[in-house]
Short mmCIF file of C-alpha atoms in Angstrom, two decimals:
data_model
loop_
_atom_site.label_atom_id
_atom_site.label_comp_id
_atom_site.label_asym_id
_atom_site.label_seq_id
_atom_site.Cartn_x
_atom_site.Cartn_y
_atom_site.Cartn_z
CA MET A 1 178.38 242.28 35.50
CA ASP A 2 180.78 240.88 32.90
CA TYR A 3 178.42 239.19 30.50
CA GLN A 4 179.48 235.68 29.29
CA ARG A 5 176.07 234.22 28.35
CA ILE A 6 174.33 237.17 26.75
CA ARG A 7 175.05 240.30 24.65
CA TYR A 8 173.56 243.70 25.39
CA GLU A 9 173.25 246.27 22.63
CA ASN A 10 171.16 249.26 21.53
CA PRO A 11 170.08 248.50 17.91
CA ALA A 12 167.98 251.67 17.58
CA PRO A 13 167.17 254.79 19.50
CA GLY A 14 164.95 253.96 22.50
CA VAL A 15 165.53 250.23 22.11
CA ALA A 16 167.75 247.74 23.96
CA ARG A 17 168.30 244.15 22.87
CA ILE A 18 169.42 241.28 25.17
CA THR A 19 170.54 238.24 23.14
CA LEU A 20 171.05 234.76 24.57
CA ALA A 21 174.51 233.81 23.34
CA ARG A 22 174.98 230.15 24.27
CA ASP A 23 173.93 228.55 21.03
CA GLU A 24 176.52 225.83 21.37
CA VAL A 25 174.13 224.23 23.95
CA ARG A 26 170.90 225.54 22.28
CA ASN A 27 170.89 228.40 24.81
CA ALA A 28 170.35 226.16 27.77
CA GLN A 29 169.92 228.38 30.83
CA ASP A 30 172.50 227.99 33.61
CA ARG A 31 172.31 230.29 36.64
CA ARG A 32 174.86 232.65 35.10
CA MET A 33 172.65 233.25 32.04
CA ILE A 34 169.58 233.96 34.23
CA TYR A 35 171.36 236.41 36.46
CA GLU A 36 173.00 238.12 33.48
CA ILE A 37 169.57 238.65 31.86
CA ASP A 38 168.31 240.09 35.15
CA ASP A 39 171.29 242.42 35.40
CA ALA A 40 170.78 243.62 31.86
CA LEU A 41 167.14 244.33 32.57
CA GLN A 42 168.12 246.33 35.60
CA ARG A 43 170.45 248.27 33.33
CA VAL A 44 167.49 248.92 30.90
CA GLY A 45 165.27 249.96 33.79
CA ALA A 46 167.81 252.60 34.90
CA ASP A 47 168.34 254.03 31.39
CA ASN A 48 165.84 256.77 30.72
CA THR A 49 166.61 256.72 26.98
CA VAL A 50 165.35 253.18 26.55
CA LYS A 51 161.60 252.58 26.28
CA ALA A 52 161.39 249.02 24.92
CA VAL A 53 163.65 245.96 25.22
CA ILE A 54 163.89 242.91 22.95
CA ILE A 55 164.89 239.38 24.12
CA ALA A 56 166.42 237.40 21.34
CA ALA A 57 168.68 234.32 20.92
CA ASP A 58 171.65 233.24 18.81
CA GLY A 59 171.59 230.09 16.77
CA PRO A 60 168.88 227.81 15.35
CA HIS A 61 166.97 227.41 18.64
CA PHE A 62 165.70 229.93 21.18
CA SER A 63 166.31 227.75 24.25
CA SER A 64 166.40 224.09 25.19
CA GLY A 65 165.44 224.95 28.78
CA HIS A 66 167.26 224.75 32.12
CA ASP A 67 170.84 223.45 32.08
CA LEU A 68 170.42 220.41 34.31
CA ASP A 69 174.13 220.22 34.88
CA ASP A 70 173.92 223.51 36.71
CA ALA A 71 170.40 224.00 37.96
CA TYR A 72 170.66 221.59 40.92
CA ASP A 73 174.14 222.36 42.15
CA GLN A 74 173.68 223.41 45.74
CA ASN A 75 177.26 224.62 46.07
CA ASN A 76 177.13 227.09 43.10
CA ASP A 77 176.70 230.29 45.15
CA GLU A 78 178.57 232.86 43.08
CA PHE A 79 175.67 235.19 42.34
CA ARG A 80 174.10 237.96 44.40
CA ARG A 81 170.50 237.29 45.31
CA VAL A 82 167.96 239.50 43.53
CA THR A 83 164.99 238.46 45.67
CA LEU A 84 164.78 238.09 49.41
CA TRP A 85 165.10 234.33 49.29
CA GLY A 86 168.32 232.80 50.54
CA GLY A 87 169.18 229.65 52.48
CA PHE A 88 170.81 227.90 49.57
CA ASP A 89 172.89 226.01 52.13
CA GLU A 90 169.97 224.86 54.23
CA PRO A 91 169.78 221.13 55.10
CA GLY A 92 167.10 218.81 53.76
CA LEU A 93 165.04 220.02 50.79
CA GLY A 94 164.66 223.62 51.84
CA TRP A 95 167.68 224.74 49.88
CA HIS A 96 166.21 223.48 46.60
CA MET A 97 162.91 225.34 47.04
CA ASN A 98 164.79 228.49 48.17
CA LEU A 99 167.04 228.27 45.11
CA GLU A 100 164.09 227.88 42.67
CA GLU A 101 162.21 230.71 44.42
CA ASP A 102 165.08 233.05 43.62
CA VAL A 103 166.41 231.82 40.26
CA PHE A 104 163.27 230.61 38.59
CA LEU A 105 160.02 231.72 40.03
CA GLY A 106 161.34 235.01 41.56
CA MET A 107 163.15 235.98 38.39
CA ALA A 108 160.07 235.31 36.22
CA ARG A 109 157.93 237.45 38.43
CA ARG A 110 160.42 240.27 38.41
CA TRP A 111 160.59 240.17 34.60
CA ARG A 112 156.79 240.03 34.22
CA ASP A 113 156.55 243.20 36.33
CA PHE A 114 159.44 244.95 34.63
CA PRO A 115 157.98 248.42 34.07
CA LYS A 116 158.93 248.89 30.40
CA PRO A 117 157.55 247.02 27.38
CA THR A 118 159.32 243.83 26.51
CA LEU A 119 159.36 241.90 23.29
CA VAL A 120 160.69 238.40 22.73
CA ALA A 121 161.74 236.97 19.31
CA VAL A 122 161.59 233.14 19.23
CA GLN A 123 163.01 230.82 16.62
CA GLY A 124 163.34 227.02 16.59
CA ALA A 125 162.74 225.00 19.72
CA CYS A 126 161.58 226.66 22.94
CA ILE A 127 161.48 223.84 25.42
CA ALA A 128 160.36 223.75 29.12
CA GLY A 129 162.41 226.40 30.94
CA GLY A 130 162.62 228.22 27.60
CA LEU A 131 159.03 229.18 28.20
CA MET A 132 160.15 231.14 31.26
CA LEU A 133 162.10 233.36 28.95
CA VAL A 134 158.92 233.95 26.93
CA TRP A 135 155.86 234.01 29.08
CA PRO A 136 156.95 236.76 31.51
CA PHE A 137 157.39 239.16 28.62
CA ASP A 138 154.83 241.30 26.92
CA ILE A 139 154.78 240.62 23.16
CA VAL A 140 155.88 237.36 21.48
CA ILE A 141 157.05 237.37 17.90
CA ALA A 142 157.69 233.84 16.56
CA ALA A 143 159.50 232.61 13.45
CA ASP A 144 157.49 230.22 11.34
CA ASP A 145 159.87 227.42 12.45
CA ALA A 146 159.32 228.06 16.18
CA THR A 147 157.89 225.35 18.41
CA PHE A 148 156.87 225.44 22.05
CA SER A 149 156.68 222.57 24.59
CA ASP A 150 156.73 221.79 28.26
CA PRO A 151 157.47 218.02 28.54
CA VAL A 152 158.60 218.02 32.19
CA VAL A 153 155.58 215.99 33.37
CA ALA A 154 157.91 213.15 32.20
CA PHE A 155 160.23 214.17 35.06
CA GLY A 156 157.41 213.64 37.57
CA THR A 157 156.58 217.31 38.13
CA ASN A 158 153.59 219.38 37.01
CA GLY A 159 155.30 221.80 34.62
CA VAL A 160 157.86 224.60 34.62
CA GLU A 161 158.09 226.65 37.76
CA TYR A 162 156.43 229.76 36.28
CA PHE A 163 153.09 227.97 35.79
CA ALA A 164 151.29 230.35 33.51
CA HIS A 165 149.97 227.60 31.19
CA VAL A 166 146.27 228.25 31.82
CA TRP A 167 146.54 231.93 31.04
CA GLU A 168 148.73 231.38 27.99
CA LEU A 169 146.85 228.43 26.44
CA GLY A 170 143.44 228.14 28.07
CA HIS A 171 142.65 225.40 30.49
CA ARG A 172 141.91 222.58 28.06
CA LYS A 173 144.84 223.16 25.75
CA ALA A 174 147.07 223.56 28.83
CA LYS A 175 146.06 220.02 30.04
CA GLU A 176 146.82 218.58 26.61
CA PHE A 177 150.11 220.46 26.46
CA LEU A 178 151.24 219.10 29.81
CA PHE A 179 149.70 215.56 29.62
CA THR A 180 151.22 214.77 26.28
CA GLY A 181 154.38 216.91 26.30
CA ALA A 182 153.85 217.49 22.61
CA ALA A 183 155.16 220.61 20.98
CA LEU A 184 152.87 223.30 19.53
CA SER A 185 153.72 225.10 16.35
CA ALA A 186 154.07 228.90 16.17
CA GLU A 187 150.91 229.15 14.17
CA GLU A 188 148.87 227.11 16.65
CA CYS A 189 150.19 229.31 19.42
CA ARG A 190 149.16 232.42 17.45
CA ARG A 191 145.60 231.05 17.07
CA ILE A 192 145.43 230.34 20.81
CA GLY A 193 146.65 233.84 21.62
CA MET A 194 150.03 232.96 23.16
CA VAL A 195 151.90 234.43 20.18
CA ASN A 196 151.23 237.88 18.73
CA HIS A 197 152.73 237.38 15.29
CA VAL A 198 154.30 234.64 13.18
CA VAL A 199 156.82 235.78 10.52
CA PRO A 200 159.27 234.14 8.24
CA ARG A 201 162.49 233.14 9.97
CA ALA A 202 164.53 235.59 7.84
CA ASP A 203 162.28 238.48 8.95
CA LEU A 204 162.20 237.81 12.63
CA ALA A 205 164.87 240.30 13.82
CA GLU A 206 163.74 243.11 11.52
CA PHE A 207 160.00 242.69 12.34
CA THR A 208 160.66 242.66 16.05
CA LEU A 209 162.93 245.68 15.90
CA LYS A 210 160.38 247.69 13.93
CA MET A 211 157.67 246.98 16.49
CA ALA A 212 160.03 247.94 19.31
CA GLN A 213 160.89 251.19 17.52
CA ARG A 214 157.19 252.00 17.15
CA ILE A 215 156.57 251.37 20.84
CA ALA A 216 159.56 253.59 21.68
CA THR A 217 157.73 256.57 20.08
CA ARG A 218 155.15 256.49 22.90
CA PRO A 219 155.64 258.38 26.18
CA ILE A 220 157.13 256.13 28.90
CA MET A 221 154.45 257.07 31.41
CA GLY A 222 151.72 255.91 29.13
CA LEU A 223 153.51 252.67 28.35
CA ARG A 224 154.18 251.96 32.03
CA LEU A 225 150.50 252.66 33.04
CA ALA A 226 149.18 250.50 30.13
CA LYS A 227 151.41 247.59 31.23
CA LEU A 228 150.46 247.94 34.89
CA SER A 229 146.75 247.95 33.98
CA VAL A 230 147.05 244.68 31.98
CA ASN A 231 149.21 242.93 34.57
CA GLN A 232 146.93 244.03 37.41
CA SER A 233 143.93 242.64 35.52
CA LEU A 234 145.67 239.28 35.42
CA ASP A 235 146.37 239.48 39.12
CA ALA A 236 142.76 240.35 39.83
CA GLN A 237 141.87 237.07 38.08
CA GLY A 238 144.16 235.27 40.45
CA GLN A 239 147.18 234.58 38.20
CA TRP A 240 149.90 235.07 40.70
CA THR A 241 148.11 233.18 43.50
CA ALA A 242 147.68 230.19 41.10
CA ILE A 243 151.31 230.33 39.98
CA GLN A 244 152.46 230.21 43.58
CA ALA A 245 150.16 227.29 44.34
CA ALA A 246 151.45 225.38 41.35
CA PHE A 247 155.10 226.07 42.52
CA SER A 248 154.33 224.37 45.80
CA LEU A 249 152.99 221.35 43.99
CA HIS A 250 156.11 221.41 41.75
CA HIS A 251 158.23 220.76 44.88
CA ILE A 252 156.04 217.78 45.89
CA GLY A 253 157.13 216.30 42.61
CA HIS A 254 160.81 217.04 43.42
CA ALA A 255 160.39 215.47 46.91
CA GLN A 256 158.77 212.38 45.43
CA ALA A 257 161.58 212.02 42.93
CA ARG A 258 164.17 212.26 45.62
CA LEU A 259 162.46 209.51 47.62
CA LEU A 260 162.11 207.26 44.62
CA HIS A 261 165.35 207.96 42.68
CA GLY A 262 167.63 210.01 44.92
CA LEU A 263 167.38 212.82 42.26
CA PRO A 264 165.21 215.90 41.92
CA VAL A 265 163.48 214.48 38.85
CA ASP A 266 162.68 210.99 37.49
CA PRO A 267 165.75 210.13 35.38
CA ALA A 268 163.65 208.17 32.93
CA GLY A 269 162.13 211.39 31.77
CA VAL A 270 165.42 212.40 30.07
CA ASP A 271 165.10 209.70 27.38
CA VAL A 272 161.37 210.36 26.94
CA ILE A 273 161.92 214.09 26.37
CA ARG A 274 164.81 213.58 24.02
CA ARG A 275 162.86 211.10 21.92
CA GLU A 276 159.70 213.22 21.73
CA ALA A 277 161.70 216.32 20.89
CA LYS A 278 162.17 214.89 17.41
CA GLN A 279 158.50 214.54 16.72
CA PRO A 280 156.71 217.19 14.54
CA PRO A 281 154.71 219.85 16.41
CA SER A 282 150.95 220.09 16.46
CA SER A 283 149.74 222.62 13.88
#
């Protein structure tokens, strides 16, 4: 794939880095960016010299979430499916669920099950769909200016499509996170357990690379088995079943918004989210 939204590089032996390179729109994710990330991960998976991969981002902010100018375009069909979901041209509402099964939920599941260790370096704002470029990955390193939020209840839906909130935050904090839409600071997320380390912004890239290099000294079989063991423990707790159930509820919210507003989300939510994005995070 000819990358237009990301950069792929090998910053050290045994390490690959995928960088979101759309900082002019705060790394909003259109479908091209998502498919390019997936293509780059397939490239890493096939490269036996790479044992760890870093996800990073250009600019002051990690990601402002889904690019709403692209995400709901039924006619944008330029990318090859990577899951078995198709039917993007179905009548009614089926096409929308099919699209999100492939582009959002299906991608997040693929990345969560990627068989090599993954690290993500987060700075600035990580909003809504930005969480879907964090939660599927293994180790989260946050700059001290990083904030995390999922304000999409303001759109009339239950949260982002990869509904891992309960596992990442605990059930009570997850409810507060969703009900209020308020951002959490990097340090609060570290205390909860969602973030592994908080470091000064200037040290983010170096700290993350050093950890990836240390991981890359381990044998790939041991790394793979350790990751499988942890992920299968989550599945034994019902994580994947719960995420799928929440995705179904998510599409009840989309259907309700179409009935009331003729749009996939409540348009009043746009102003709410923009206003609240300027408020300081919980610490």
